[in-house]
């Protein structure tokens, strides 16, 4: 039974607050923005999606809207990674495009769709679906790169025999590779942006993808996926085995994620991405299973411990990737400039800022000075050569990757808030607060 819940679409005061900036979406909650009166930062409402919404989005073949499912990575002819909304009818999703925009979802990376916006309403079928998508993405990436390299090699061989027309053949082959890469899942698009202008790096990445299939990462993810599938088929069975498996996978993938040294190398990013997303799924699964049996305090403790570790990893990656340039532009605000105004939204910058503690502490005057310095650097005589399209693409990849880390951190963080809400409402299990299977498709507001 739904307790004091309303469709977000039917709450004009919340939508108005989001549109004005007085309220912001953070993970699975809506809260007052920083600096807005005495209640700044306080939770206004919790968010949850109806099972029918997630089911509908899965049936139309895209990720659920709550995880950026209305977003697709569009790799254009020059390899520019730009996120845009799919034209999905509001009647299908229960969410308007205007609402997507004011909630800061219009440029949310598909990689962040490991979790629902709030808690897992449809539950384990969705978690298993996302794990399957991760494996499918890696398979497609491996096949795409292998086929692309074979085609280019064949065309290069022809170049020896047809020197006059050889360049045209090679260009066609490279275009074919670009077209094949268009099929890569959005959550791995940043890999292409990093490696597209360096064939040796592409070959190295292809080897890394092949090795990934032989590592324990995929095995552990498959183990968790099998457990989730079993949980979906037999929802009334004891969750003890599922909790045990989730805990095992969480501990292993957490350890693997923490071992990887942050560096702007495609193969490291790939392994880190797989480990981190699997870790988040395992943590969310375990926490939701605990809440389903009323173990709210245990769920809070679990998530709090994992959030602390996840935050350290996210901040390490942010520091490493934002400080890999010359000292003049070693700042997040190099992405918040005229050079990127058509590619990186203000919402994305704000999300990345959440995992950049040194940048958060800067006052407005210092921020403005940094922005001015960066823009001045982009206007220097050497800028066209130094900050070319390949360099821009790498910055877009960095922004997407860090945005994903920040969003996943927020999703996990707000699971603690939901567990606390369950305790405050004195319910026996978390399902009592969530929209039922017969609820109208859409986002729901739970009590604050």
Short mmCIF file of C-alpha atoms in Angstrom, two decimals:
data_model
loop_
_atom_site.label_atom_id
_atom_site.label_comp_id
_atom_site.label_asym_id
_atom_site.label_seq_id
_atom_site.Cartn_x
_atom_site.Cartn_y
_atom_site.Cartn_z
CA UNK A 1 0.00 0.00 0.00
CA UNK A 2 1.24 3.48 -0.86
CA UNK A 3 1.48 5.76 2.18
CA UNK A 4 1.06 9.47 1.47
CA UNK A 5 2.61 9.30 -1.96
CA UNK A 6 1.86 11.43 -4.99
CA UNK A 7 2.96 11.43 -8.60
CA UNK A 8 5.69 13.99 -9.08
CA UNK A 9 3.88 15.28 -12.16
CA UNK A 10 0.99 16.25 -9.88
CA UNK A 11 3.16 18.29 -7.52
CA UNK A 12 3.58 21.77 -9.05
CA UNK A 13 5.25 23.15 -5.93
CA UNK A 14 8.06 20.59 -6.20
CA UNK A 15 8.47 21.13 -9.94
CA UNK A 16 8.51 24.90 -9.39
CA UNK A 17 11.18 24.52 -6.72
CA UNK A 18 13.30 22.38 -9.03
CA UNK A 19 12.89 24.81 -11.92
CA UNK A 20 13.82 27.83 -9.79
CA UNK A 21 16.86 26.10 -8.31
CA UNK A 22 15.54 26.34 -4.73
CA UNK A 23 15.29 22.55 -4.75
CA UNK A 24 17.64 20.03 -6.32
CA UNK A 25 17.57 16.32 -7.00
CA UNK A 26 20.38 14.49 -5.26
CA UNK A 27 20.42 10.77 -5.94
CA UNK A 28 17.05 9.43 -4.84
CA UNK A 29 15.80 12.48 -2.95
CA UNK A 30 14.72 16.05 -3.57
CA UNK A 31 16.22 18.47 -1.11
CA UNK A 32 16.55 22.18 -0.51
CA UNK A 33 19.51 23.67 -2.34
CA UNK A 34 22.53 24.97 -0.48
CA UNK A 35 22.12 28.53 0.69
CA UNK A 36 18.31 28.47 0.61
CA UNK A 37 17.18 29.54 4.07
CA UNK A 38 17.54 27.67 7.34
CA UNK A 39 16.52 24.34 5.80
CA UNK A 40 19.31 24.27 3.17
CA UNK A 41 20.31 20.70 2.36
CA UNK A 42 17.32 19.14 4.12
CA UNK A 43 15.30 16.48 2.35
CA UNK A 44 11.97 17.65 0.95
CA UNK A 45 10.76 14.33 -0.50
CA UNK A 46 12.05 10.87 -1.34
CA UNK A 47 11.66 9.55 -4.88
CA UNK A 48 10.58 6.14 -6.11
CA UNK A 49 9.48 4.84 -9.47
CA UNK A 50 6.48 2.67 -10.08
CA UNK A 51 7.23 -0.91 -11.20
CA UNK A 52 5.09 -0.33 -14.28
CA UNK A 53 7.35 2.55 -15.35
CA UNK A 54 10.50 0.46 -15.18
CA UNK A 55 8.80 -2.42 -16.95
CA UNK A 56 7.63 -0.16 -19.78
CA UNK A 57 11.08 1.33 -20.26
CA UNK A 58 12.71 -2.09 -20.31
CA UNK A 59 10.16 -3.32 -22.86
CA UNK A 60 10.91 -0.48 -25.29
CA UNK A 61 14.54 -1.54 -25.26
CA UNK A 62 16.24 1.32 -23.42
CA UNK A 63 17.49 1.78 -19.91
CA UNK A 64 14.92 3.05 -17.43
CA UNK A 65 14.50 6.80 -17.47
CA UNK A 66 15.54 7.03 -13.87
CA UNK A 67 19.08 6.02 -14.59
CA UNK A 68 19.43 8.33 -17.55
CA UNK A 69 17.54 5.78 -19.62
CA UNK A 70 16.14 8.51 -21.81
CA UNK A 71 19.66 9.42 -22.72
CA UNK A 72 21.69 7.85 -25.50
CA UNK A 73 25.33 8.34 -26.35
CA UNK A 74 25.50 9.70 -29.88
CA UNK A 75 28.97 9.26 -31.33
CA UNK A 76 29.01 11.58 -34.29
CA UNK A 77 31.26 11.40 -37.32
CA UNK A 78 34.09 13.15 -35.50
CA UNK A 79 33.69 11.06 -32.38
CA UNK A 80 31.97 13.75 -30.32
CA UNK A 81 30.09 12.21 -27.41
CA UNK A 82 26.92 14.15 -26.79
CA UNK A 83 23.93 13.06 -24.76
CA UNK A 84 20.45 13.81 -25.98
CA UNK A 85 16.96 12.80 -24.99
CA UNK A 86 15.18 10.08 -26.83
CA UNK A 87 11.78 11.15 -28.08
CA UNK A 88 9.80 8.91 -25.75
CA UNK A 89 6.14 9.78 -25.31
CA UNK A 90 5.14 11.08 -21.88
CA UNK A 91 2.21 8.70 -21.87
CA UNK A 92 4.66 5.79 -21.95
CA UNK A 93 7.09 7.02 -19.34
CA UNK A 94 4.89 9.16 -17.10
CA UNK A 95 7.68 11.74 -17.11
CA UNK A 96 7.74 14.89 -19.20
CA UNK A 97 10.89 16.15 -20.92
CA UNK A 98 10.55 19.39 -18.96
CA UNK A 99 10.65 17.39 -15.72
CA UNK A 100 13.70 15.49 -16.94
CA UNK A 101 15.42 18.82 -17.52
CA UNK A 102 14.61 20.44 -14.17
CA UNK A 103 15.71 17.29 -12.33
CA UNK A 104 19.12 17.47 -13.97
CA UNK A 105 18.67 14.24 -15.95
CA UNK A 106 19.06 15.66 -19.44
CA UNK A 107 22.77 14.83 -19.65
CA UNK A 108 23.02 12.00 -17.18
CA UNK A 109 25.43 9.34 -18.35
CA UNK A 110 23.97 5.95 -19.19
CA UNK A 111 26.64 4.47 -16.99
CA UNK A 112 24.84 5.91 -13.98
CA UNK A 113 21.76 3.81 -14.72
CA UNK A 114 23.03 0.95 -12.58
CA UNK A 115 20.47 2.02 -9.98
CA UNK A 116 16.96 3.36 -10.12
CA UNK A 117 16.56 7.02 -9.28
CA UNK A 118 15.57 6.23 -5.73
CA UNK A 119 15.18 2.71 -4.46
CA UNK A 120 14.60 -0.46 -6.44
CA UNK A 121 10.85 -0.55 -6.96
CA UNK A 122 10.83 -3.29 -9.54
CA UNK A 123 13.76 -4.74 -7.68
CA UNK A 124 15.93 -7.54 -8.79
CA UNK A 125 14.71 -8.01 -12.34
CA UNK A 126 16.05 -4.52 -13.05
CA UNK A 127 19.36 -5.15 -11.29
CA UNK A 128 19.84 -8.36 -13.29
CA UNK A 129 18.89 -6.49 -16.45
CA UNK A 130 21.61 -3.89 -15.84
CA UNK A 131 24.24 -6.54 -15.20
CA UNK A 132 23.23 -8.20 -18.46
CA UNK A 133 23.56 -4.85 -20.24
CA UNK A 134 27.08 -4.42 -18.86
CA UNK A 135 28.13 -7.82 -20.17
CA UNK A 136 26.42 -7.18 -23.49
CA UNK A 137 28.17 -3.83 -23.84
CA UNK A 138 31.57 -5.42 -23.32
CA UNK A 139 30.77 -8.15 -25.86
CA UNK A 140 29.65 -5.58 -28.43
CA UNK A 141 32.72 -3.44 -27.80
CA UNK A 142 35.04 -6.41 -28.30
CA UNK A 143 33.27 -7.56 -31.47
CA UNK A 144 33.07 -4.04 -32.86
CA UNK A 145 36.74 -3.28 -32.38
CA UNK A 146 37.84 -6.65 -33.75
CA UNK A 147 35.70 -6.27 -36.88
CA UNK A 148 36.79 -2.69 -37.31
CA UNK A 149 40.48 -3.55 -37.09
CA UNK A 150 40.06 -6.43 -39.57
CA UNK A 151 38.35 -4.14 -42.05
CA UNK A 152 41.01 -1.45 -41.72
CA UNK A 153 43.82 -4.02 -42.08
CA UNK A 154 42.24 -5.36 -45.27
CA UNK A 155 41.97 -1.87 -46.70
CA UNK A 156 45.55 -1.06 -45.75
CA UNK A 157 46.68 -4.17 -47.65
CA UNK A 158 44.83 -2.98 -50.72
CA UNK A 159 46.66 0.31 -50.42
CA UNK A 160 49.89 -1.42 -51.49
CA UNK A 161 48.28 -2.46 -54.78
CA UNK A 162 46.12 0.58 -55.45
CA UNK A 163 48.10 3.56 -54.33
CA UNK A 164 46.00 5.97 -56.36
CA UNK A 165 42.73 4.95 -54.78
CA UNK A 166 44.18 3.56 -51.60
CA UNK A 167 43.61 6.63 -49.46
CA UNK A 168 39.94 6.61 -50.35
CA UNK A 169 39.68 2.94 -49.40
CA UNK A 170 41.37 3.50 -46.05
CA UNK A 171 39.11 6.44 -45.28
CA UNK A 172 36.08 4.30 -46.07
CA UNK A 173 37.44 1.62 -43.77
CA UNK A 174 37.91 4.09 -40.94
CA UNK A 175 34.41 5.43 -41.48
CA UNK A 176 33.17 1.86 -41.29
CA UNK A 177 34.96 1.54 -37.94
CA UNK A 178 33.28 4.73 -36.75
CA UNK A 179 29.87 3.42 -37.82
CA UNK A 180 30.47 0.13 -36.03
CA UNK A 181 31.43 2.03 -32.90
CA UNK A 182 28.09 3.86 -33.06
CA UNK A 183 26.59 0.61 -31.79
CA UNK A 184 28.58 0.62 -28.57
CA UNK A 185 26.50 1.03 -25.43
CA UNK A 186 26.52 4.56 -24.04
CA UNK A 187 28.09 3.46 -20.79
CA UNK A 188 31.31 2.57 -22.66
CA UNK A 189 31.34 5.44 -25.14
CA UNK A 190 34.05 7.30 -23.23
CA UNK A 191 36.52 4.53 -24.18
CA UNK A 192 36.14 5.38 -27.84
CA UNK A 193 36.64 9.07 -27.18
CA UNK A 194 39.90 8.40 -25.38
CA UNK A 195 41.36 5.99 -27.94
CA UNK A 196 39.90 7.01 -31.32
CA UNK A 197 42.93 9.00 -32.49
CA UNK A 198 45.56 6.48 -31.47
CA UNK A 199 45.38 3.10 -33.17
CA UNK A 200 47.98 1.54 -30.86
CA UNK A 201 45.82 2.45 -27.89
CA UNK A 202 42.82 0.96 -29.64
CA UNK A 203 44.68 -2.30 -30.14
CA UNK A 204 45.79 -2.27 -26.50
CA UNK A 205 42.19 -1.69 -25.44
CA UNK A 206 41.03 -4.60 -27.60
CA UNK A 207 43.49 -6.85 -25.78
CA UNK A 208 42.30 -5.52 -22.42
CA UNK A 209 38.69 -6.27 -23.37
CA UNK A 210 39.67 -9.80 -24.31
CA UNK A 211 41.49 -10.27 -21.01
CA UNK A 212 38.54 -8.87 -19.12
CA UNK A 213 36.45 -11.82 -20.24
CA UNK A 214 38.98 -14.10 -18.61
CA UNK A 215 39.10 -12.27 -15.30
CA UNK A 216 37.16 -12.77 -12.13
CA UNK A 217 35.28 -9.51 -12.67
CA UNK A 218 32.96 -11.02 -15.26
CA UNK A 219 32.65 -14.26 -13.29
CA UNK A 220 31.55 -12.41 -10.17
CA UNK A 221 29.08 -10.27 -12.08
CA UNK A 222 27.64 -13.39 -13.69
CA UNK A 223 27.29 -14.99 -10.26
CA UNK A 224 25.33 -12.03 -8.97
CA UNK A 225 23.21 -11.88 -12.10
CA UNK A 226 22.28 -15.57 -11.70
CA UNK A 227 21.27 -14.92 -8.09
CA UNK A 228 19.14 -11.94 -9.11
CA UNK A 229 17.44 -13.98 -11.81
CA UNK A 230 16.67 -16.67 -9.25
CA UNK A 231 15.30 -14.05 -6.86
CA UNK A 232 13.02 -12.73 -9.59
CA UNK A 233 11.66 -16.18 -10.36
CA UNK A 234 11.13 -17.11 -6.72
CA UNK A 235 10.40 -13.84 -4.88
CA UNK A 236 8.80 -15.53 -1.88
CA UNK A 237 11.83 -17.67 -1.04
CA UNK A 238 14.15 -16.80 1.83
CA UNK A 239 16.60 -14.06 0.79
CA UNK A 240 19.46 -15.49 2.85
CA UNK A 241 21.33 -17.01 -0.09
CA UNK A 242 20.82 -13.88 -2.21
CA UNK A 243 22.13 -11.71 0.65
CA UNK A 244 25.16 -13.97 1.03
CA UNK A 245 25.94 -13.87 -2.70
CA UNK A 246 25.49 -10.10 -2.88
CA UNK A 247 27.82 -9.67 0.09
CA UNK A 248 30.45 -11.91 -1.49
CA UNK A 249 30.35 -10.05 -4.83
CA UNK A 250 30.31 -6.65 -3.10
CA UNK A 251 33.42 -7.41 -1.06
CA UNK A 252 35.31 -8.81 -4.06
CA UNK A 253 34.45 -6.03 -6.53
CA UNK A 254 35.03 -3.35 -3.91
CA UNK A 255 38.53 -4.72 -3.38
CA UNK A 256 39.19 -4.83 -7.12
CA UNK A 257 37.97 -1.25 -7.61
CA UNK A 258 40.25 0.01 -4.85
CA UNK A 259 43.31 -1.72 -6.33
CA UNK A 260 43.18 0.18 -9.63
CA UNK A 261 45.41 3.24 -9.77
CA UNK A 262 43.48 6.19 -11.27
CA UNK A 263 44.97 7.12 -14.63
CA UNK A 264 43.73 8.30 -18.02
CA UNK A 265 44.22 4.95 -19.71
CA UNK A 266 41.31 3.27 -21.46
CA UNK A 267 42.02 -0.24 -20.16
CA UNK A 268 42.23 1.00 -16.56
CA UNK A 269 38.99 2.94 -16.98
CA UNK A 270 37.29 -0.11 -18.43
CA UNK A 271 38.30 -2.43 -15.59
CA UNK A 272 37.48 0.22 -13.01
CA UNK A 273 34.09 0.88 -14.60
CA UNK A 274 33.09 -2.79 -14.59
CA UNK A 275 34.29 -3.31 -11.01
CA UNK A 276 32.63 -0.15 -9.71
CA UNK A 277 29.26 -0.68 -11.39
CA UNK A 278 29.15 -4.31 -10.28
CA UNK A 279 30.09 -3.20 -6.76
CA UNK A 280 27.26 -0.67 -6.71
CA UNK A 281 24.71 -3.22 -7.95
CA UNK A 282 25.83 -5.72 -5.31
CA UNK A 283 25.66 -3.11 -2.54
CA UNK A 284 22.22 -1.86 -3.58
CA UNK A 285 20.94 -5.42 -3.91
CA UNK A 286 22.18 -6.41 -0.47
CA UNK A 287 20.77 -3.24 1.12
CA UNK A 288 17.37 -3.67 -0.52
CA UNK A 289 17.20 -7.32 0.53
CA UNK A 290 17.93 -6.33 4.12
CA UNK A 291 15.22 -3.68 3.99
CA UNK A 292 12.75 -6.18 2.57
CA UNK A 293 13.09 -8.22 5.76
CA UNK A 294 13.01 -5.18 8.03
CA UNK A 295 16.73 -5.00 8.79
CA UNK A 296 16.88 -1.23 8.31
CA UNK A 297 19.67 -0.52 10.77
CA UNK A 298 21.85 -3.18 9.13
CA UNK A 299 21.10 -1.71 5.71
CA UNK A 300 22.09 1.78 6.89
CA UNK A 301 25.32 0.51 8.38
CA UNK A 302 26.18 -1.42 5.20
CA UNK A 303 25.52 1.50 2.87
CA UNK A 304 27.31 3.98 5.12
CA UNK A 305 30.45 1.82 5.07
CA UNK A 306 30.35 1.36 1.30
CA UNK A 307 29.60 5.04 0.62
CA UNK A 308 32.67 6.03 2.62
CA UNK A 309 34.89 3.75 0.51
CA UNK A 310 33.17 4.74 -2.73
CA UNK A 311 33.61 8.44 -1.99
CA UNK A 312 37.36 7.98 -1.52
CA UNK A 313 37.65 6.17 -4.84
CA UNK A 314 35.52 8.76 -6.68
CA UNK A 315 37.57 11.63 -5.25
CA UNK A 316 40.83 9.89 -6.19
CA UNK A 317 39.66 9.45 -9.78
CA UNK A 318 38.46 13.05 -9.94
CA UNK A 319 41.78 14.39 -8.67
CA UNK A 320 43.81 12.21 -11.05
CA UNK A 321 41.79 12.96 -14.19
CA UNK A 322 41.44 16.68 -13.52
CA UNK A 323 45.14 17.10 -12.80
CA UNK A 324 46.56 15.39 -15.87
CA UNK A 325 47.04 18.58 -17.90
CA UNK A 326 49.38 21.54 -17.65
CA UNK A 327 49.08 23.54 -14.44
CA UNK A 328 47.17 26.36 -16.15
CA UNK A 329 44.07 24.22 -16.66
CA UNK A 330 44.34 21.62 -13.89
CA UNK A 331 40.87 22.38 -12.59
CA UNK A 332 37.31 21.18 -13.02
CA UNK A 333 36.47 24.61 -14.43
CA UNK A 334 38.37 23.88 -17.63
CA UNK A 335 35.20 21.95 -18.51
CA UNK A 336 32.97 24.88 -17.56
CA UNK A 337 34.05 27.19 -20.36
CA UNK A 338 32.99 28.46 -23.75
CA UNK A 339 34.93 25.63 -25.40
CA UNK A 340 32.53 23.06 -23.91
CA UNK A 341 29.28 25.03 -23.69
CA UNK A 342 27.63 22.89 -26.39
CA UNK A 343 28.78 19.61 -24.87
CA UNK A 344 28.78 19.77 -21.06
CA UNK A 345 25.78 21.02 -19.09
CA UNK A 346 25.93 23.06 -15.90
CA UNK A 347 24.20 20.16 -14.10
CA UNK A 348 27.02 17.83 -15.09
CA UNK A 349 29.60 20.29 -13.74
CA UNK A 350 27.70 20.52 -10.45
CA UNK A 351 27.55 16.75 -10.10
CA UNK A 352 31.29 16.39 -10.71
CA UNK A 353 31.92 19.16 -8.18
CA UNK A 354 30.42 16.86 -5.53
CA UNK A 355 33.51 14.62 -5.77
CA UNK A 356 36.05 17.47 -5.92
CA UNK A 357 36.45 18.62 -2.29
CA UNK A 358 39.32 20.99 -3.06
CA UNK A 359 37.22 22.79 -5.68
CA UNK A 360 34.15 22.90 -3.42
CA UNK A 361 36.04 24.95 -0.84
CA UNK A 362 36.84 27.76 -3.28
CA UNK A 363 35.03 31.07 -2.89
CA UNK A 364 33.22 32.70 -5.82
CA UNK A 365 36.11 35.12 -6.54
CA UNK A 366 38.59 32.23 -6.86
CA UNK A 367 36.21 30.28 -9.09
CA UNK A 368 35.76 33.27 -11.37
CA UNK A 369 39.54 33.76 -11.54
CA UNK A 370 40.00 30.11 -12.52
CA UNK A 371 37.38 30.37 -15.25
CA UNK A 372 38.96 33.54 -16.62
CA UNK A 373 42.42 31.95 -16.60
CA UNK A 374 41.18 28.87 -18.41
CA UNK A 375 39.38 30.89 -21.08
CA UNK A 376 42.48 33.04 -21.55
CA UNK A 377 44.57 29.88 -22.06
CA UNK A 378 42.12 28.66 -24.69
CA UNK A 379 42.65 31.90 -26.63
CA UNK A 380 46.44 31.73 -26.79
CA UNK A 381 48.31 31.24 -30.08
CA UNK A 382 49.16 27.62 -29.31
CA UNK A 383 45.58 26.73 -28.28
CA UNK A 384 44.33 25.41 -31.68
CA UNK A 385 47.15 22.88 -31.79
CA UNK A 386 47.22 21.96 -28.11
CA UNK A 387 43.46 21.91 -27.50
CA UNK A 388 42.34 20.25 -30.71
CA UNK A 389 39.35 18.00 -31.33
CA UNK A 390 41.11 14.90 -30.01
CA UNK A 391 41.89 16.73 -26.77
CA UNK A 392 38.30 17.97 -26.50
CA UNK A 393 37.02 14.41 -26.93
CA UNK A 394 39.20 13.22 -24.06
CA UNK A 395 37.80 15.95 -21.83
CA UNK A 396 34.25 14.88 -22.73
CA UNK A 397 35.20 11.32 -21.80
CA UNK A 398 36.60 12.50 -18.47
CA UNK A 399 33.43 14.49 -17.77
CA UNK A 400 31.19 11.51 -18.54
CA UNK A 401 33.24 9.13 -16.42
CA UNK A 402 33.40 11.45 -13.39
CA UNK A 403 29.72 12.32 -13.74
CA UNK A 404 28.89 8.62 -13.53
CA UNK A 405 30.95 8.23 -10.35
CA UNK A 406 29.29 11.24 -8.75
CA UNK A 407 25.78 10.10 -9.60
CA UNK A 408 26.37 6.56 -8.37
CA UNK A 409 27.73 7.96 -5.12
CA UNK A 410 24.59 10.05 -4.69
CA UNK A 411 22.33 7.07 -5.43
CA UNK A 412 24.06 4.92 -2.83
CA UNK A 413 24.16 7.76 -0.32
CA UNK A 414 20.40 8.29 -0.47
CA UNK A 415 19.71 4.59 0.14
CA UNK A 416 20.64 5.42 3.72
CA UNK A 417 17.94 8.08 3.75
CA UNK A 418 15.36 5.59 2.53
CA UNK A 419 16.33 3.08 5.23
CA UNK A 420 15.95 5.86 7.80
CA UNK A 421 12.54 6.74 6.36
CA UNK A 422 11.42 3.14 6.81
CA UNK A 423 12.51 3.29 10.43
CA UNK A 424 10.75 6.62 10.99
CA UNK A 425 7.53 5.29 9.48
CA UNK A 426 7.82 2.13 11.62
CA UNK A 427 7.03 -0.21 8.73
CA UNK A 428 7.79 -3.92 8.77
CA UNK A 429 9.52 -3.90 5.40
CA UNK A 430 10.43 -1.42 2.65
CA UNK A 431 7.69 -2.59 0.28
CA UNK A 432 5.07 -0.92 2.43
CA UNK A 433 6.35 2.50 1.34
CA UNK A 434 6.79 1.81 -2.36
CA UNK A 435 4.29 2.13 -5.22
CA UNK A 436 2.58 -1.17 -5.96
CA UNK A 437 2.47 -3.08 -9.22
CA UNK A 438 -0.85 -1.45 -10.10
CA UNK A 439 0.41 2.12 -9.60
CA UNK A 440 0.24 4.52 -12.52
CA UNK A 441 3.56 4.75 -14.39
CA UNK A 442 5.75 7.59 -13.16
CA UNK A 443 7.89 8.97 -10.37
CA UNK A 444 6.36 9.06 -6.90
CA UNK A 445 7.08 11.30 -3.94
CA UNK A 446 7.43 9.48 -0.64
CA UNK A 447 7.10 11.19 2.74
CA UNK A 448 10.04 13.43 3.68
#
